[in-house]
Amino acid sequence: MFDVNKIRNDFPMIRNHPDLIYLDSGATSFKPQCVIDEVVKYYEWENANIHRGDYDISFRVSKIYDDTRKTVADFIGAERPECIVYTYGATSSLNTVAINAGKKFLQKGDVILTSQVEHASDILPWFKAAEASGAEIRYIPFDEHAVFNLDEYEKCFSDNRVKIVALPYVSNVMGYIYPVKEIVKIAHEHGALVSIDGAQAVPHLKVDVSDLDVDFLSFSSHKMLGPAGIGILYGKFDLLEQMDPIFYGGGSNARFYENGEIILQKTPEKFEAGTPCIEGVLGLRKAIEYLESIGMDEVMEYGIELSDYFIEKLEQLDNVEVYNRGSKAGIVTFNLKGIFAQDAASYFNRLGISVRTGNHCAKLLHHVIHVNETIRASMHIYNTKEEIDRFVDVIRDTTIEKCVDSVL
Ligand SMILES: Cc1ncc(COP(=O)(O)O)c(C=O)c1O
């Protein structure tokens, strides 16, 4: 049974800051003790490089590192461990896909179909892919609540030019869960590949890439209770086989010659030049085991419960405008009427409440929702309804004077 108090005990950040209400897990999540212990254990007991040492400690750590590919593959339903590429985070995964698409999968006149809801990491690389290939960017029309509409999406394929679809599974500002399975089905019917930004989805939902039939999925460990500096690119094996590494160097080549010829390692090692974030991989494994011990269905249900509860409470207040009523993944985005978002956040900060304000790296979203700056409260399994109640009480009593005082 889901027991939030027991879960809270697993997180040193919560034990060490008992009065803090942390509502910025969309930026990065707290880490449970088992993840921290694993990282410390690596440095205290297993500190060796992988695949490079002829001694026991290196063998041991290499094996755990290699085996973790299967842990990740099983976690997201990937067909085989070789479909899992270790990267430095969602941003580096998304760049790997887009840079390759620009070189290999796109040509002049093709269309990259995306949206104005995208995080910078899922749009700037596509701008570059368009520049490199001569393809053009097309945005799916959304209503003013940034709600995804499958009919509008399908219309975007009418000229048969869409070759790549790049969308999030969960928007980092709106918190909506996109209908990825249908998105992929329609794209494939029109011969397009689909790259999904899973940064805000994998930490909160049960994701099954085989069932979704998605071509690429990118995500970061640090948003899913794991260490920073490590991310995952899932790709269908035959697509990964066609792609080139972004970086070249040690570990990713089998041989090279004076004439510049490089014989790369097999997929996925060919993408992983240089010493990777070893402790990050070990910690990610623990984070996955931890999430699985709770159960991803329970994690998802709890995220929905918190979002629904928070939005319902906020909607009872006269001084608040909520922008994402349909949010389901623990993300609630709102403003206090007549108060600049950052001023409100400074006031909340003085009361021990951590939120994020601004455009949340989604710098085109204001064209859709017609608001530049918002307050985003993003939650994870360690947040509680009591925290929401305390925050809602603060919001109810927030005035412009209190906010200005806290800024001065
Ligand atoms: C939707 C989305 N995509 C991509 C990223 C980039 O993730 P990272 O900074 O871990 O590379 C983020 C980070 O906030 C995000 O929210």
Tab-separated table of C-alpha atoms in Angstrom, residues 102-401:
chain	number	residue	atom	x	y	z
A	102	GLY	CA	19.378	16.391	-39.483
A	103	LYS	CA	22.098	14.333	-41.167
A	104	LYS	CA	20.369	11.043	-41.950
A	105	PHE	CA	16.590	11.072	-41.752
A	106	LEU	CA	15.608	14.496	-43.119
A	107	GLN	CA	16.065	16.355	-46.358
A	108	LYS	CA	15.050	19.650	-47.933
A	109	GLY	CA	11.280	20.068	-48.049
A	110	ASP	CA	10.615	17.609	-45.206
A	111	VAL	CA	8.718	18.745	-42.129
A	112	ILE	CA	9.577	18.335	-38.450
A	113	LEU	CA	6.271	18.382	-36.604
A	114	THR	CA	6.449	19.728	-33.074
A	115	SER	CA	4.641	22.159	-30.764
A	116	GLN	CA	5.014	25.507	-29.065
A	117	VAL	CA	4.718	23.750	-25.720
A	118	GLU	CA	8.185	22.211	-26.043
A	119	HIS	CA	10.964	22.613	-23.491
A	120	ALA	CA	14.033	24.295	-25.049
A	121	SER	CA	15.833	20.941	-25.035
A	122	ASP	CA	13.209	19.488	-27.342
A	123	ILE	CA	13.070	22.340	-29.806
A	124	LEU	CA	16.467	24.005	-30.167
A	125	PRO	CA	18.056	20.735	-31.384
A	126	TRP	CA	15.241	20.477	-33.965
A	127	PHE	CA	15.913	24.037	-35.151
A	128	LYS	CA	19.460	22.871	-35.779
A	129	ALA	CA	18.262	19.695	-37.528
A	130	ALA	CA	16.100	21.875	-39.784
A	131	GLU	CA	19.057	24.148	-40.515
A	132	ALA	CA	21.302	21.177	-41.342
A	133	SER	CA	18.822	19.385	-43.611
A	134	GLY	CA	16.712	22.147	-45.170
A	135	ALA	CA	13.623	20.693	-43.480
A	136	GLU	CA	11.092	23.066	-41.955
A	137	ILE	CA	9.489	23.210	-38.519
A	138	ARG	CA	5.707	22.973	-38.276
A	139	TYR	CA	3.760	23.581	-35.054
A	140	ILE	CA	0.630	21.637	-34.169
A	141	PRO	CA	-2.205	24.109	-33.475
A	142	PHE	CA	-3.380	24.103	-29.845
A	143	ASP	CA	-6.283	25.875	-28.146
A	144	GLU	CA	-5.540	28.582	-25.553
A	145	HIS	CA	-5.283	25.952	-22.800
A	146	ALA	CA	-2.527	24.191	-24.775
A	147	VAL	CA	-4.645	21.060	-25.004
A	148	PHE	CA	-3.451	18.533	-27.560
A	149	ASN	CA	-6.054	17.641	-30.181
A	150	LEU	CA	-5.575	14.477	-32.232
A	151	ASP	CA	-7.674	15.770	-35.166
A	152	GLU	CA	-5.575	18.925	-35.436
A	153	TYR	CA	-2.484	16.764	-35.201
A	154	GLU	CA	-3.596	14.443	-37.982
A	155	LYS	CA	-4.375	17.397	-40.275
A	156	CYS	CA	-0.689	18.363	-40.080
A	157	PHE	CA	0.154	15.304	-42.199
A	158	SER	CA	-2.128	16.267	-45.100
A	159	ASP	CA	0.703	17.250	-47.474
A	160	ASN	CA	2.673	14.081	-46.672
A	161	ARG	CA	5.803	16.045	-45.803
A	162	VAL	CA	6.117	15.239	-42.095
A	163	LYS	CA	9.109	12.969	-41.548
A	164	ILE	CA	9.706	13.455	-37.809
A	165	VAL	CA	7.355	14.152	-34.912
A	166	ALA	CA	8.992	15.599	-31.788
A	167	LEU	CA	6.708	15.935	-28.775
A	168	PRO	CA	6.768	15.525	-25.007
A	169	TYR	CA	4.997	12.693	-23.213
A	170	VAL	CA	4.170	15.153	-20.431
A	171	SER	CA	4.486	18.916	-20.825
A	172	ASN	CA	6.812	20.379	-18.194
A	173	VAL	CA	4.540	23.418	-17.783
A	174	MET	CA	1.037	22.117	-18.409
A	175	GLY	CA	1.474	18.632	-16.912
A	176	TYR	CA	-0.820	17.112	-19.531
A	177	ILE	CA	-0.204	13.520	-20.537
A	178	TYR	CA	-0.106	13.307	-24.333
A	179	PRO	CA	-1.792	10.392	-26.158
A	180	VAL	CA	1.566	9.034	-27.304
A	181	LYS	CA	0.263	5.710	-28.576
A	182	GLU	CA	-2.175	7.409	-30.959
A	183	ILE	CA	0.431	10.045	-31.871
A	184	VAL	CA	2.861	7.301	-32.889
A	185	LYS	CA	0.224	5.293	-34.771
A	186	ILE	CA	-0.788	8.278	-36.899
A	187	ALA	CA	2.831	9.287	-37.533
A	188	HIS	CA	3.774	5.773	-38.614
A	189	GLU	CA	0.762	5.560	-40.933
A	190	HIS	CA	2.268	8.597	-42.661
A	191	GLY	CA	5.813	7.247	-42.676
A	192	ALA	CA	7.160	9.578	-39.980
A	193	LEU	CA	9.437	8.730	-37.052
A	194	VAL	CA	8.521	9.814	-33.516
A	195	SER	CA	10.932	11.160	-30.900
A	196	ILE	CA	9.350	11.583	-27.468
A	197	ASP	CA	10.739	13.798	-24.733
A	198	GLY	CA	10.028	11.666	-21.685
A	199	ALA	CA	11.797	13.895	-19.124
A	200	GLN	CA	8.598	14.623	-17.186
A	201	ALA	CA	6.869	11.318	-17.918
A	202	VAL	CA	9.262	8.517	-17.003
A	203	PRO	CA	9.548	9.737	-13.370
A	204	HIS	CA	5.752	9.609	-12.928
A	205	LEU	CA	4.129	7.131	-15.326
A	206	LYS	CA	4.415	3.529	-16.317
A	207	VAL	CA	6.031	3.905	-19.740
A	208	ASP	CA	6.179	0.992	-22.162
A	209	VAL	CA	8.078	1.887	-25.319
A	210	SER	CA	7.153	-1.409	-27.026
A	211	ASP	CA	3.461	-0.879	-26.460
A	212	LEU	CA	3.739	2.769	-27.561
A	213	ASP	CA	5.865	1.697	-30.545
A	214	VAL	CA	7.773	4.960	-30.138
A	215	ASP	CA	11.013	5.290	-32.137
A	216	PHE	CA	12.977	7.320	-29.579
A	217	LEU	CA	12.456	8.207	-25.917
A	218	SER	CA	14.721	10.557	-23.974
A	219	PHE	CA	14.846	11.115	-20.221
A	220	SER	CA	17.051	12.133	-17.276
A	221	SER	CA	17.866	10.239	-14.104
A	222	HIS	CA	17.861	13.273	-11.802
A	223	LYS	CA	14.129	13.914	-12.232
A	224	MET	CA	13.293	10.292	-11.333
A	225	LEU	CA	15.019	10.114	-7.929
A	226	GLY	CA	18.407	9.199	-9.443
A	227	PRO	CA	21.689	11.120	-9.650
A	228	ALA	CA	22.341	14.000	-12.043
A	229	GLY	CA	24.714	13.673	-14.989
A	230	ILE	CA	23.154	10.556	-16.448
A	231	GLY	CA	20.342	10.265	-18.960
A	232	ILE	CA	18.906	7.655	-21.251
A	233	LEU	CA	18.238	7.547	-24.940
A	234	TYR	CA	16.009	4.676	-25.937
A	235	GLY	CA	15.958	4.021	-29.673
A	236	LYS	CA	14.710	1.184	-31.835
A	237	PHE	CA	17.772	-0.900	-32.512
A	238	ASP	CA	17.736	-0.639	-36.313
A	239	LEU	CA	17.506	3.167	-36.043
A	240	LEU	CA	20.361	3.349	-33.527
A	241	GLU	CA	22.384	1.195	-35.912
A	242	GLN	CA	21.939	3.820	-38.627
A	243	MET	CA	23.003	6.677	-36.372
A	244	ASP	CA	26.402	8.214	-35.607
A	245	PRO	CA	27.828	9.138	-32.228
A	246	ILE	CA	27.864	12.805	-31.251
A	247	PHE	CA	31.178	12.369	-29.429
A	248	TYR	CA	34.223	10.345	-30.422
A	249	GLY	CA	36.945	9.036	-28.133
A	250	GLY	CA	37.969	6.271	-25.766
A	251	GLY	CA	35.598	3.411	-25.116
A	252	SER	CA	33.474	3.883	-28.217
A	253	ASN	CA	35.945	2.628	-30.830
A	254	ALA	CA	37.267	-0.839	-31.570
A	255	ARG	CA	40.206	0.402	-33.716
A	256	PHE	CA	41.399	3.445	-35.590
A	257	TYR	CA	44.078	4.076	-38.194
A	258	GLU	CA	46.428	6.839	-39.322
A	259	ASN	CA	44.254	7.512	-42.366
A	260	GLY	CA	41.390	8.580	-40.107
A	261	GLU	CA	39.386	5.400	-40.407
A	262	ILE	CA	37.491	4.581	-37.209
A	263	ILE	CA	35.978	1.198	-36.432
A	264	LEU	CA	33.294	1.906	-33.867
A	265	GLN	CA	32.128	-0.367	-31.080
A	266	LYS	CA	28.737	-1.962	-31.499
A	267	THR	CA	25.468	-0.188	-30.648
A	268	PRO	CA	24.991	1.203	-28.012
A	269	GLU	CA	28.653	1.476	-26.863
A	270	LYS	CA	29.525	3.403	-30.037
A	271	PHE	CA	27.576	6.385	-28.632
A	272	GLU	CA	29.395	6.391	-25.273
A	273	ALA	CA	32.835	7.936	-25.790
A	274	GLY	CA	34.850	8.923	-22.748
A	275	THR	CA	34.467	8.012	-19.097
A	276	PRO	CA	30.776	8.083	-18.346
A	277	CYS	CA	28.947	9.095	-15.179
A	278	ILE	CA	29.568	5.680	-13.586
A	279	GLU	CA	28.133	6.517	-10.174
A	280	GLY	CA	25.119	7.996	-11.991
A	281	VAL	CA	24.384	4.699	-13.711
A	282	LEU	CA	24.716	2.796	-10.432
A	283	GLY	CA	22.478	5.321	-8.675
A	284	LEU	CA	19.926	5.237	-11.495
A	285	ARG	CA	19.687	1.485	-11.052
A	286	LYS	CA	18.838	1.998	-7.385
A	287	ALA	CA	16.304	4.708	-8.250
A	288	ILE	CA	14.543	2.336	-10.646
A	289	GLU	CA	14.524	-0.427	-8.038
A	290	TYR	CA	13.122	2.030	-5.519
A	291	LEU	CA	10.349	3.239	-7.862
A	292	GLU	CA	9.533	-0.356	-8.755
A	293	SER	CA	9.320	-1.312	-5.093
A	294	ILE	CA	6.536	1.265	-4.784
A	295	GLY	CA	5.042	0.352	-8.162
A	296	MET	CA	4.759	2.727	-11.128
A	297	ASP	CA	0.978	2.361	-11.159
A	298	GLU	CA	0.878	3.618	-7.568
A	299	VAL	CA	3.354	6.409	-8.368
A	300	MET	CA	1.143	7.510	-11.250
A	301	GLU	CA	-2.088	7.267	-9.272
A	302	TYR	CA	-0.609	9.324	-6.462
A	303	GLY	CA	0.584	11.995	-8.934
A	304	ILE	CA	-2.936	12.260	-10.329
A	305	GLU	CA	-4.416	12.381	-6.823
A	306	LEU	CA	-2.090	15.239	-5.795
A	307	SER	CA	-2.677	17.216	-9.020
A	308	ASP	CA	-6.465	16.851	-8.760
A	309	TYR	CA	-6.451	17.784	-5.074
A	310	PHE	CA	-4.237	20.829	-5.565
A	311	ILE	CA	-6.185	22.143	-8.573
A	312	GLU	CA	-9.520	21.655	-6.830
A	313	LYS	CA	-8.278	23.648	-3.810
A	314	LEU	CA	-6.823	26.429	-5.957
A	315	GLU	CA	-10.024	26.763	-7.935
A	316	GLN	CA	-11.866	27.614	-4.741
A	317	LEU	CA	-9.722	30.748	-4.349
A	318	ASP	CA	-10.759	34.069	-5.903
A	319	ASN	CA	-7.216	35.392	-6.166
A	320	VAL	CA	-5.803	32.594	-8.336
A	321	GLU	CA	-5.860	31.711	-12.006
A	322	VAL	CA	-5.037	28.075	-12.812
A	323	TYR	CA	-3.783	27.364	-16.343
A	324	ASN	CA	-3.750	23.571	-16.495
A	325	ARG	CA	-6.959	22.020	-15.202
A	326	GLY	CA	-6.238	18.786	-17.084
A	327	SER	CA	-2.824	18.256	-15.488
A	328	LYS	CA	-2.221	14.717	-14.286
A	329	ALA	CA	1.479	14.350	-13.588
A	330	GLY	CA	1.968	16.381	-10.429
A	331	ILE	CA	2.414	19.738	-12.190
A	332	VAL	CA	0.189	22.696	-11.276
A	333	THR	CA	0.695	26.013	-13.053
A	334	PHE	CA	-1.005	29.186	-11.914
A	335	ASN	CA	-0.726	32.868	-11.079
A	336	LEU	CA	-2.010	35.066	-8.300
A	337	LYS	CA	-4.165	37.727	-9.908
A	338	GLY	CA	-2.338	41.050	-10.174
A	339	ILE	CA	0.922	39.727	-8.651
A	340	PHE	CA	4.098	39.132	-10.633
A	341	ALA	CA	4.960	35.430	-10.417
A	342	GLN	CA	8.494	35.948	-9.161
A	343	ASP	CA	7.382	38.347	-6.423
A	344	ALA	CA	4.949	35.723	-5.196
A	345	ALA	CA	7.684	33.063	-5.292
A	346	SER	CA	10.015	35.282	-3.219
A	347	TYR	CA	7.282	35.573	-0.615
A	348	PHE	CA	6.669	31.804	-0.656
A	349	ASN	CA	10.400	31.232	-0.324
A	350	ARG	CA	10.453	33.274	2.887
A	351	LEU	CA	7.830	30.898	4.226
A	352	GLY	CA	9.849	27.804	3.256
A	353	ILE	CA	7.948	26.948	0.078
A	354	SER	CA	10.012	26.233	-3.043
A	355	VAL	CA	8.372	26.773	-6.430
A	356	ARG	CA	9.628	27.761	-9.840
A	357	THR	CA	8.487	30.803	-11.832
A	358	GLY	CA	9.030	32.185	-15.323
A	359	ASN	CA	8.504	30.442	-18.631
A	360	HIS	CA	10.058	27.140	-17.468
A	361	CYS	CA	12.273	26.869	-20.581
A	362	ALA	CA	9.142	26.677	-22.762
A	363	LYS	CA	9.746	30.050	-24.378
A	364	LEU	CA	7.136	29.675	-27.153
A	365	LEU	CA	4.281	28.629	-24.880
A	366	HIS	CA	3.149	32.218	-24.280
A	367	HIS	CA	1.966	32.294	-27.916
A	368	VAL	CA	-0.545	29.616	-26.922
A	369	ILE	CA	-1.636	30.414	-23.368
A	370	HIS	CA	-1.006	34.180	-23.671
A	371	VAL	CA	0.825	34.425	-20.330
A	372	ASN	CA	4.548	35.004	-20.050
A	373	GLU	CA	5.321	34.204	-16.448
A	374	THR	CA	3.677	31.555	-14.331
A	375	ILE	CA	4.223	29.817	-11.004
A	376	ARG	CA	4.831	26.103	-11.334
A	377	ALA	CA	4.403	23.739	-8.400
A	378	SER	CA	5.687	20.299	-9.326
A	379	MET	CA	5.369	17.318	-7.017
A	380	HIS	CA	6.634	13.802	-6.546
A	381	ILE	CA	5.829	10.810	-4.361
A	382	TYR	CA	7.126	12.484	-1.175
A	383	ASN	CA	4.725	15.431	-1.322
A	384	THR	CA	1.554	15.349	0.750
A	385	LYS	CA	-1.944	16.776	0.785
A	386	GLU	CA	-1.040	18.458	4.087
A	387	GLU	CA	1.708	20.367	2.287
A	388	ILE	CA	-0.793	21.398	-0.361
A	389	ASP	CA	-3.219	22.561	2.352
A	390	ARG	CA	-0.491	24.627	3.991
A	391	PHE	CA	0.493	26.146	0.648
A	392	VAL	CA	-3.120	26.888	-0.284
A	393	ASP	CA	-3.587	28.684	3.067
A	394	VAL	CA	-0.534	30.813	2.262
A	395	ILE	CA	-1.797	31.554	-1.264
A	396	ARG	CA	-5.215	32.557	0.061
A	397	ASP	CA	-3.610	35.195	2.291
A	398	THR	CA	-1.019	36.425	-0.192
A	399	THR	CA	-1.281	40.098	-1.058
A	400	ILE	CA	0.787	42.319	-3.273
A	401	GLU	CA	2.035	44.184	-0.179
